[in-house]
Amino acid sequence: MSLIYCFENYTSKVFKLPYLLSLLEDSRKNPYIDIKNIFIGYYYSSAFRIKATSEVEEETRKGILKKRVGNMSDDTIGYGLNNLEVNSTQRVWYMLSKAAKRNGMLRESLFNDYIVGVLDGIEIYSSYKRHCDKCLTRKVQTSKKELIQYYHRAVVLILSGYDFPVPIGMEMVRRGEDEVACGLRLLKRIVKQLGKRFIDIVIGDALYCRANFFNECEKLGVIPGAVLKGNQINLLESAKSLKKLTEPVTKLEEDKEKLKLWDLKEVFWETADKDVRVIWAEREILDRGEDSGDKSFQWIEKKNVFAFSKKIDHVPANVLYSIGRHRWDIDSKIFMDMVKHWHLKHKTLHFEKAYENMLSIKLIAYFIFMFFFFRHINSRRKNKIKSYIQMARILYRSACNNLKPQIILLE
């Protein structure tokens, strides 16, 4: 079976995407092209790394998408996605996440089988001219004058500790709110739709080290954590004082790294009026000097401090430290990849709802594509495909050689 047929079969049988398309809600009256075709067309284009909607239009007219979704213009794609209800797109995402857990794809995480979520924000669009009603604004001082810049920022929730970061939700930052408020809104929606037992722990960067974030997470039944830095100076100083009175619970010395780990189980957080658990790590890494001319190796000191709710006092310190270190997966393994290889910041059709739906569909395509690569293709092959980027090229070539689909995702 060719790779494209294998991909379509996997999408249909494992994740039941043809059924999930029936959940989509279209506000257009008597549309000439069904919203399912538009969704699947953009889904395929994301998996094939097609950058612009104009390229998608060409593929539907005389390329790999002609017999899979039918002919459609980029204006049709934009208009259709702008009339697609965002809630229905999110509903498809929830069902995919439930299917992944039901099929055992979220077992055997790195954190003693705890399901760990990571929250973080990313700026995905900026322009001085093109904007919509949901754009955020800021003033930017140029060399000549002050200009108003329009931009979008989104908060994404991923699951960490697996072969790849698993995105399970996204929320656009609204006017007048900050990233933490948006992240809490996203987390509440995810818990409501997927249940309290879907996520055990959620962690964010230093921005999320706030009393209201910890309190709201505990109300939801999710254990909160965050990077601890100078924005909570009282908590940091209290932890530093306790650290001087205790011995590290872990000492590790390897050829290129030395680690000391302190587990401070009761540190009073004055701002939140509660005790929290602080994991303090001091590392020395053997690396080249910061001076570009100095090629000799030297020991470089690094420090990582994480604050967690006391409700997680039964988890070993080394597991919490691992959770804290994997917080950066969302930056290094998904945001960077999505920007570089999935064209996340490409300035495409900019309508009020279309832009949000396009981002969601792109992340849904990433979700299915990566499970297909890690859990289906490379887990069975003797000669492993080196990277998912290489597989995307092979998948596109396979689609070019098999223009007629074997399994039609559109029912």
PDB file of C-alpha atoms in Angstrom, residues 50-257:
ATOM      1  CA  ILE A  50       1.647  23.638   1.130  1.00  0.00           C
ATOM      2  CA  LYS A  51       2.263  27.225   2.157  1.00  0.00           C
ATOM      3  CA  ALA A  52      -0.341  29.529   0.586  1.00  0.00           C
ATOM      4  CA  THR A  53      -4.047  29.163  -0.185  1.00  0.00           C
ATOM      5  CA  SER A  54      -3.269  30.114  -3.788  1.00  0.00           C
ATOM      6  CA  GLU A  55      -1.145  26.940  -3.981  1.00  0.00           C
ATOM      7  CA  VAL A  56      -4.028  24.965  -2.455  1.00  0.00           C
ATOM      8  CA  GLU A  57      -6.252  26.319  -5.241  1.00  0.00           C
ATOM      9  CA  GLU A  58      -3.800  25.077  -7.879  1.00  0.00           C
ATOM     10  CA  GLU A  59      -3.646  21.616  -6.277  1.00  0.00           C
ATOM     11  CA  THR A  60      -7.462  21.359  -6.279  1.00  0.00           C
ATOM     12  CA  ARG A  61      -7.651  22.300  -9.948  1.00  0.00           C
ATOM     13  CA  LYS A  62      -4.967  20.114 -11.462  1.00  0.00           C
ATOM     14  CA  GLY A  63      -2.949  18.535  -8.670  1.00  0.00           C
ATOM     15  CA  ILE A  64      -3.121  16.053  -5.826  1.00  0.00           C
ATOM     16  CA  LEU A  65      -6.322  17.510  -4.325  1.00  0.00           C
ATOM     17  CA  LYS A  66      -8.406  17.519  -7.524  1.00  0.00           C
ATOM     18  CA  LYS A  67      -9.986  14.101  -6.931  1.00  0.00           C
ATOM     19  CA  ARG A  68      -9.775  14.292  -3.155  1.00  0.00           C
ATOM     20  CA  VAL A  69     -11.700  17.505  -2.447  1.00  0.00           C
ATOM     21  CA  GLY A  70     -12.684  18.981  -5.812  1.00  0.00           C
ATOM     22  CA  ASN A  71     -12.081  22.355  -7.395  1.00  0.00           C
ATOM     23  CA  MET A  72     -12.117  25.415  -5.120  1.00  0.00           C
ATOM     24  CA  SER A  73     -10.566  28.884  -5.170  1.00  0.00           C
ATOM     25  CA  ASP A  74      -8.612  30.541  -2.384  1.00  0.00           C
ATOM     26  CA  ASP A  75     -11.496  33.021  -1.970  1.00  0.00           C
ATOM     27  CA  THR A  76     -13.842  30.070  -1.414  1.00  0.00           C
ATOM     28  CA  ILE A  77     -11.464  28.666   1.199  1.00  0.00           C
ATOM     29  CA  GLY A  78     -11.317  31.999   3.018  1.00  0.00           C
ATOM     30  CA  TYR A  79     -15.061  32.631   2.844  1.00  0.00           C
ATOM     31  CA  GLY A  80     -15.913  29.077   3.900  1.00  0.00           C
ATOM     32  CA  LEU A  81     -13.533  29.027   6.867  1.00  0.00           C
ATOM     33  CA  ASN A  82     -14.763  32.464   7.927  1.00  0.00           C
ATOM     34  CA  ASN A  83     -18.282  31.017   8.165  1.00  0.00           C
ATOM     35  CA  LEU A  84     -17.149  27.836   9.902  1.00  0.00           C
ATOM     36  CA  GLU A  85     -18.065  27.977  13.596  1.00  0.00           C
ATOM     37  CA  VAL A  86     -14.886  27.973  15.675  1.00  0.00           C
ATOM     38  CA  ASN A  87     -16.571  25.894  18.388  1.00  0.00           C
ATOM     39  CA  SER A  88     -17.262  23.087  15.913  1.00  0.00           C
ATOM     40  CA  THR A  89     -13.611  23.010  14.825  1.00  0.00           C
ATOM     41  CA  GLN A  90     -12.620  22.792  18.488  1.00  0.00           C
ATOM     42  CA  ARG A  91     -15.140  19.976  18.956  1.00  0.00           C
ATOM     43  CA  VAL A  92     -13.350  17.955  16.285  1.00  0.00           C
ATOM     44  CA  TRP A  93     -10.102  18.560  18.167  1.00  0.00           C
ATOM     45  CA  TYR A  94     -11.637  17.309  21.439  1.00  0.00           C
ATOM     46  CA  MET A  95     -12.826  14.114  19.770  1.00  0.00           C
ATOM     47  CA  LEU A  96      -9.367  13.504  18.315  1.00  0.00           C
ATOM     48  CA  SER A  97      -7.807  13.947  21.790  1.00  0.00           C
ATOM     49  CA  LYS A  98     -10.318  11.523  23.313  1.00  0.00           C
ATOM     50  CA  ALA A  99      -9.584   8.990  20.558  1.00  0.00           C
ATOM     51  CA  ALA A 100      -5.834   9.254  21.237  1.00  0.00           C
ATOM     52  CA  LYS A 101      -6.334   8.540  24.940  1.00  0.00           C
ATOM     53  CA  ARG A 102      -8.888   5.790  24.288  1.00  0.00           C
ATOM     54  CA  ASN A 103      -6.484   4.068  21.881  1.00  0.00           C
ATOM     55  CA  GLY A 104      -3.687   4.081  24.466  1.00  0.00           C
ATOM     56  CA  MET A 105      -1.567   6.663  22.640  1.00  0.00           C
ATOM     57  CA  LEU A 106      -1.060   8.740  25.803  1.00  0.00           C
ATOM     58  CA  ARG A 107       0.300   5.938  27.983  1.00  0.00           C
ATOM     59  CA  GLU A 108       3.903   5.509  29.037  1.00  0.00           C
ATOM     60  CA  SER A 109       4.813   9.158  29.458  1.00  0.00           C
ATOM     61  CA  LEU A 110       8.158  10.155  30.925  1.00  0.00           C
ATOM     62  CA  PHE A 111       6.522  11.308  34.164  1.00  0.00           C
ATOM     63  CA  ASN A 112       5.344   8.116  35.934  1.00  0.00           C
ATOM     64  CA  ASP A 113       2.286   8.046  33.662  1.00  0.00           C
ATOM     65  CA  TYR A 114       1.116  11.483  34.785  1.00  0.00           C
ATOM     66  CA  ILE A 115      -0.405  13.412  31.891  1.00  0.00           C
ATOM     67  CA  VAL A 116       1.365  16.776  31.884  1.00  0.00           C
ATOM     68  CA  GLY A 117       0.107  19.827  30.013  1.00  0.00           C
ATOM     69  CA  VAL A 118       2.225  22.843  29.075  1.00  0.00           C
ATOM     70  CA  LEU A 119       0.742  26.296  28.458  1.00  0.00           C
ATOM     71  CA  ASP A 120       2.524  28.971  26.471  1.00  0.00           C
ATOM     72  CA  GLY A 121       1.762  31.829  24.105  1.00  0.00           C
ATOM     73  CA  ILE A 122       3.109  32.682  20.684  1.00  0.00           C
ATOM     74  CA  GLU A 123       2.703  35.701  18.425  1.00  0.00           C
ATOM     75  CA  ILE A 124       1.536  34.378  15.071  1.00  0.00           C
ATOM     76  CA  TYR A 125       0.815  37.467  12.997  1.00  0.00           C
ATOM     77  CA  SER A 126       1.789  41.132  12.785  1.00  0.00           C
ATOM     78  CA  SER A 127       1.150  43.830  10.200  1.00  0.00           C
ATOM     79  CA  TYR A 128       0.904  47.594   9.910  1.00  0.00           C
ATOM     80  CA  LYS A 129      -1.912  47.417   7.340  1.00  0.00           C
ATOM     81  CA  ARG A 130      -3.908  44.175   7.229  1.00  0.00           C
ATOM     82  CA  HIS A 131      -6.126  43.614  10.241  1.00  0.00           C
ATOM     83  CA  CYS A 132      -9.471  42.239  11.407  1.00  0.00           C
ATOM     84  CA  ASP A 133     -11.874  43.051  14.219  1.00  0.00           C
ATOM     85  CA  LYS A 134     -10.094  40.629  16.578  1.00  0.00           C
ATOM     86  CA  CYS A 135      -6.576  42.004  16.036  1.00  0.00           C
ATOM     87  CA  LEU A 136      -4.636  43.263  19.038  1.00  0.00           C
ATOM     88  CA  THR A 137      -2.871  46.606  18.653  1.00  0.00           C
ATOM     89  CA  ARG A 138       0.296  48.239  19.933  1.00  0.00           C
ATOM     90  CA  LYS A 139       2.283  51.364  19.151  1.00  0.00           C
ATOM     91  CA  VAL A 140       5.678  50.868  17.539  1.00  0.00           C
ATOM     92  CA  GLN A 141       8.219  53.664  17.292  1.00  0.00           C
ATOM     93  CA  THR A 142      10.044  53.579  13.945  1.00  0.00           C
ATOM     94  CA  SER A 143      12.899  55.793  12.779  1.00  0.00           C
ATOM     95  CA  LYS A 144      10.417  58.177  11.163  1.00  0.00           C
ATOM     96  CA  LYS A 145       7.205  58.076  13.213  1.00  0.00           C
ATOM     97  CA  GLU A 146       5.050  56.115  15.601  1.00  0.00           C
ATOM     98  CA  LEU A 147       2.880  53.476  13.933  1.00  0.00           C
ATOM     99  CA  ILE A 148       0.047  51.237  15.079  1.00  0.00           C
ATOM    100  CA  GLN A 149       0.869  47.571  14.614  1.00  0.00           C
ATOM    101  CA  TYR A 150      -1.836  44.897  14.407  1.00  0.00           C
ATOM    102  CA  TYR A 151      -1.048  41.428  15.664  1.00  0.00           C
ATOM    103  CA  HIS A 152      -2.505  38.154  16.903  1.00  0.00           C
ATOM    104  CA  ARG A 153      -1.293  36.120  19.846  1.00  0.00           C
ATOM    105  CA  ALA A 154      -2.440  32.608  20.691  1.00  0.00           C
ATOM    106  CA  VAL A 155      -2.069  30.380  23.739  1.00  0.00           C
ATOM    107  CA  VAL A 156      -1.549  26.680  23.025  1.00  0.00           C
ATOM    108  CA  LEU A 157      -1.919  23.738  25.407  1.00  0.00           C
ATOM    109  CA  ILE A 158       0.203  20.682  24.647  1.00  0.00           C
ATOM    110  CA  LEU A 159       0.828  17.358  26.347  1.00  0.00           C
ATOM    111  CA  SER A 160       4.518  16.769  27.041  1.00  0.00           C
ATOM    112  CA  GLY A 161       6.565  13.636  27.704  1.00  0.00           C
ATOM    113  CA  TYR A 162       5.804  11.720  24.498  1.00  0.00           C
ATOM    114  CA  ASP A 163       7.562  11.209  21.159  1.00  0.00           C
ATOM    115  CA  PHE A 164       6.366  14.680  20.183  1.00  0.00           C
ATOM    116  CA  PRO A 165       4.420  17.497  21.895  1.00  0.00           C
ATOM    117  CA  VAL A 166       0.705  16.710  21.479  1.00  0.00           C
ATOM    118  CA  PRO A 167      -1.369  19.895  20.916  1.00  0.00           C
ATOM    119  CA  ILE A 168      -4.885  19.571  22.348  1.00  0.00           C
ATOM    120  CA  GLY A 169      -6.190  23.139  22.305  1.00  0.00           C
ATOM    121  CA  MET A 170      -5.638  26.731  21.257  1.00  0.00           C
ATOM    122  CA  GLU A 171      -7.199  30.030  22.261  1.00  0.00           C
ATOM    123  CA  MET A 172      -6.677  33.479  20.761  1.00  0.00           C
ATOM    124  CA  VAL A 173      -5.770  36.263  23.185  1.00  0.00           C
ATOM    125  CA  ARG A 174      -8.557  38.829  23.259  1.00  0.00           C
ATOM    126  CA  ARG A 175      -8.295  42.570  23.594  1.00  0.00           C
ATOM    127  CA  GLY A 176      -7.843  43.700  27.161  1.00  0.00           C
ATOM    128  CA  GLU A 177      -6.637  40.358  28.543  1.00  0.00           C
ATOM    129  CA  ASP A 178      -3.166  38.981  29.120  1.00  0.00           C
ATOM    130  CA  GLU A 179      -1.719  35.572  28.271  1.00  0.00           C
ATOM    131  CA  VAL A 180      -2.450  34.050  31.682  1.00  0.00           C
ATOM    132  CA  ALA A 181      -6.159  34.962  31.522  1.00  0.00           C
ATOM    133  CA  CYS A 182      -6.322  33.458  28.035  1.00  0.00           C
ATOM    134  CA  GLY A 183      -4.479  30.337  29.203  1.00  0.00           C
ATOM    135  CA  LEU A 184      -6.932  29.851  32.074  1.00  0.00           C
ATOM    136  CA  ARG A 185      -9.872  30.249  29.693  1.00  0.00           C
ATOM    137  CA  LEU A 186      -8.354  27.579  27.448  1.00  0.00           C
ATOM    138  CA  LEU A 187      -7.671  25.232  30.380  1.00  0.00           C
ATOM    139  CA  LYS A 188     -11.233  25.599  31.708  1.00  0.00           C
ATOM    140  CA  ARG A 189     -12.634  24.776  28.278  1.00  0.00           C
ATOM    141  CA  ILE A 190     -10.381  21.721  27.901  1.00  0.00           C
ATOM    142  CA  VAL A 191     -11.281  20.387  31.365  1.00  0.00           C
ATOM    143  CA  LYS A 192     -14.985  20.941  30.687  1.00  0.00           C
ATOM    144  CA  GLN A 193     -14.868  19.101  27.358  1.00  0.00           C
ATOM    145  CA  LEU A 194     -12.341  16.338  28.135  1.00  0.00           C
ATOM    146  CA  GLY A 195     -12.937  15.841  31.851  1.00  0.00           C
ATOM    147  CA  LYS A 196     -10.911  16.494  35.017  1.00  0.00           C
ATOM    148  CA  ARG A 197      -8.940  13.264  34.700  1.00  0.00           C
ATOM    149  CA  PHE A 198      -7.631  14.017  31.211  1.00  0.00           C
ATOM    150  CA  ILE A 199      -4.800  16.256  32.510  1.00  0.00           C
ATOM    151  CA  ASP A 200      -3.066  15.708  35.860  1.00  0.00           C
ATOM    152  CA  ILE A 201      -0.518  18.543  35.921  1.00  0.00           C
ATOM    153  CA  VAL A 202      -0.191  21.800  33.981  1.00  0.00           C
ATOM    154  CA  ILE A 203       2.924  23.991  33.940  1.00  0.00           C
ATOM    155  CA  GLY A 204       3.758  27.359  32.411  1.00  0.00           C
ATOM    156  CA  ASP A 205       6.670  29.770  32.262  1.00  0.00           C
ATOM    157  CA  ALA A 206       7.410  32.453  34.880  1.00  0.00           C
ATOM    158  CA  LEU A 207       4.461  34.532  33.654  1.00  0.00           C
ATOM    159  CA  TYR A 208       2.115  31.855  35.048  1.00  0.00           C
ATOM    160  CA  CYS A 209       3.648  31.968  38.532  1.00  0.00           C
ATOM    161  CA  ARG A 210       0.670  33.873  39.914  1.00  0.00           C
ATOM    162  CA  ALA A 211      -1.671  33.235  42.802  1.00  0.00           C
ATOM    163  CA  ASN A 212      -4.816  33.357  40.633  1.00  0.00           C
ATOM    164  CA  PHE A 213      -3.394  30.806  38.180  1.00  0.00           C
ATOM    165  CA  PHE A 214      -2.555  28.361  40.986  1.00  0.00           C
ATOM    166  CA  ASN A 215      -5.934  28.877  42.682  1.00  0.00           C
ATOM    167  CA  GLU A 216      -7.983  28.439  39.496  1.00  0.00           C
ATOM    168  CA  CYS A 217      -6.073  25.302  38.473  1.00  0.00           C
ATOM    169  CA  GLU A 218      -6.666  23.711  41.886  1.00  0.00           C
ATOM    170  CA  LYS A 219     -10.406  24.481  41.578  1.00  0.00           C
ATOM    171  CA  LEU A 220     -10.388  22.623  38.251  1.00  0.00           C
ATOM    172  CA  GLY A 221      -8.712  19.603  39.832  1.00  0.00           C
ATOM    173  CA  VAL A 222      -5.458  20.169  37.925  1.00  0.00           C
ATOM    174  CA  ILE A 223      -2.135  20.479  39.765  1.00  0.00           C
ATOM    175  CA  PRO A 224      -0.410  23.765  38.763  1.00  0.00           C
ATOM    176  CA  GLY A 225       3.267  24.500  38.326  1.00  0.00           C
ATOM    177  CA  ALA A 226       5.386  27.320  36.912  1.00  0.00           C
ATOM    178  CA  VAL A 227       8.943  28.476  36.417  1.00  0.00           C
ATOM    179  CA  LEU A 228      10.008  30.598  39.403  1.00  0.00           C
ATOM    180  CA  LYS A 229      11.969  33.753  38.623  1.00  0.00           C
ATOM    181  CA  GLY A 230      12.324  37.310  39.870  1.00  0.00           C
ATOM    182  CA  ASN A 231       8.706  38.258  39.148  1.00  0.00           C
ATOM    183  CA  GLN A 232       7.865  36.520  42.469  1.00  0.00           C
ATOM    184  CA  ILE A 233      10.824  37.832  44.427  1.00  0.00           C
ATOM    185  CA  ASN A 234       9.373  37.056  47.895  1.00  0.00           C
ATOM    186  CA  LEU A 235       8.796  33.398  47.036  1.00  0.00           C
ATOM    187  CA  LEU A 236      12.215  33.148  45.377  1.00  0.00           C
ATOM    188  CA  GLU A 237      13.990  34.649  48.401  1.00  0.00           C
ATOM    189  CA  SER A 238      12.095  32.370  50.811  1.00  0.00           C
ATOM    190  CA  ALA A 239      13.106  29.338  48.758  1.00  0.00           C
ATOM    191  CA  LYS A 240      16.697  30.550  48.634  1.00  0.00           C
ATOM    192  CA  SER A 241      16.801  30.899  52.427  1.00  0.00           C
ATOM    193  CA  LEU A 242      15.405  27.381  52.975  1.00  0.00           C
ATOM    194  CA  LYS A 243      17.821  25.955  50.424  1.00  0.00           C
ATOM    195  CA  LYS A 244      20.775  27.145  52.532  1.00  0.00           C
ATOM    196  CA  LEU A 245      19.461  25.133  55.485  1.00  0.00           C
ATOM    197  CA  THR A 246      18.951  21.835  53.661  1.00  0.00           C
ATOM    198  CA  GLU A 247      21.046  19.355  51.736  1.00  0.00           C
ATOM    199  CA  PRO A 248      20.312  18.444  48.109  1.00  0.00           C
ATOM    200  CA  VAL A 249      18.187  15.317  47.670  1.00  0.00           C
ATOM    201  CA  THR A 250      19.987  14.416  44.444  1.00  0.00           C
ATOM    202  CA  LYS A 251      23.635  14.732  43.439  1.00  0.00           C
ATOM    203  CA  LEU A 252      24.614  13.607  39.988  1.00  0.00           C
ATOM    204  CA  GLU A 253      28.008  13.835  38.317  1.00  0.00           C
ATOM    205  CA  GLU A 254      28.537  12.810  34.710  1.00  0.00           C
ATOM    206  CA  ASP A 255      31.204  13.556  32.139  1.00  0.00           C
ATOM    207  CA  LYS A 256      29.473  16.675  30.814  1.00  0.00           C
ATOM    208  CA  GLU A 257      26.994  17.604  33.536  1.00  0.00           C
TER     209      GLU A 257
END
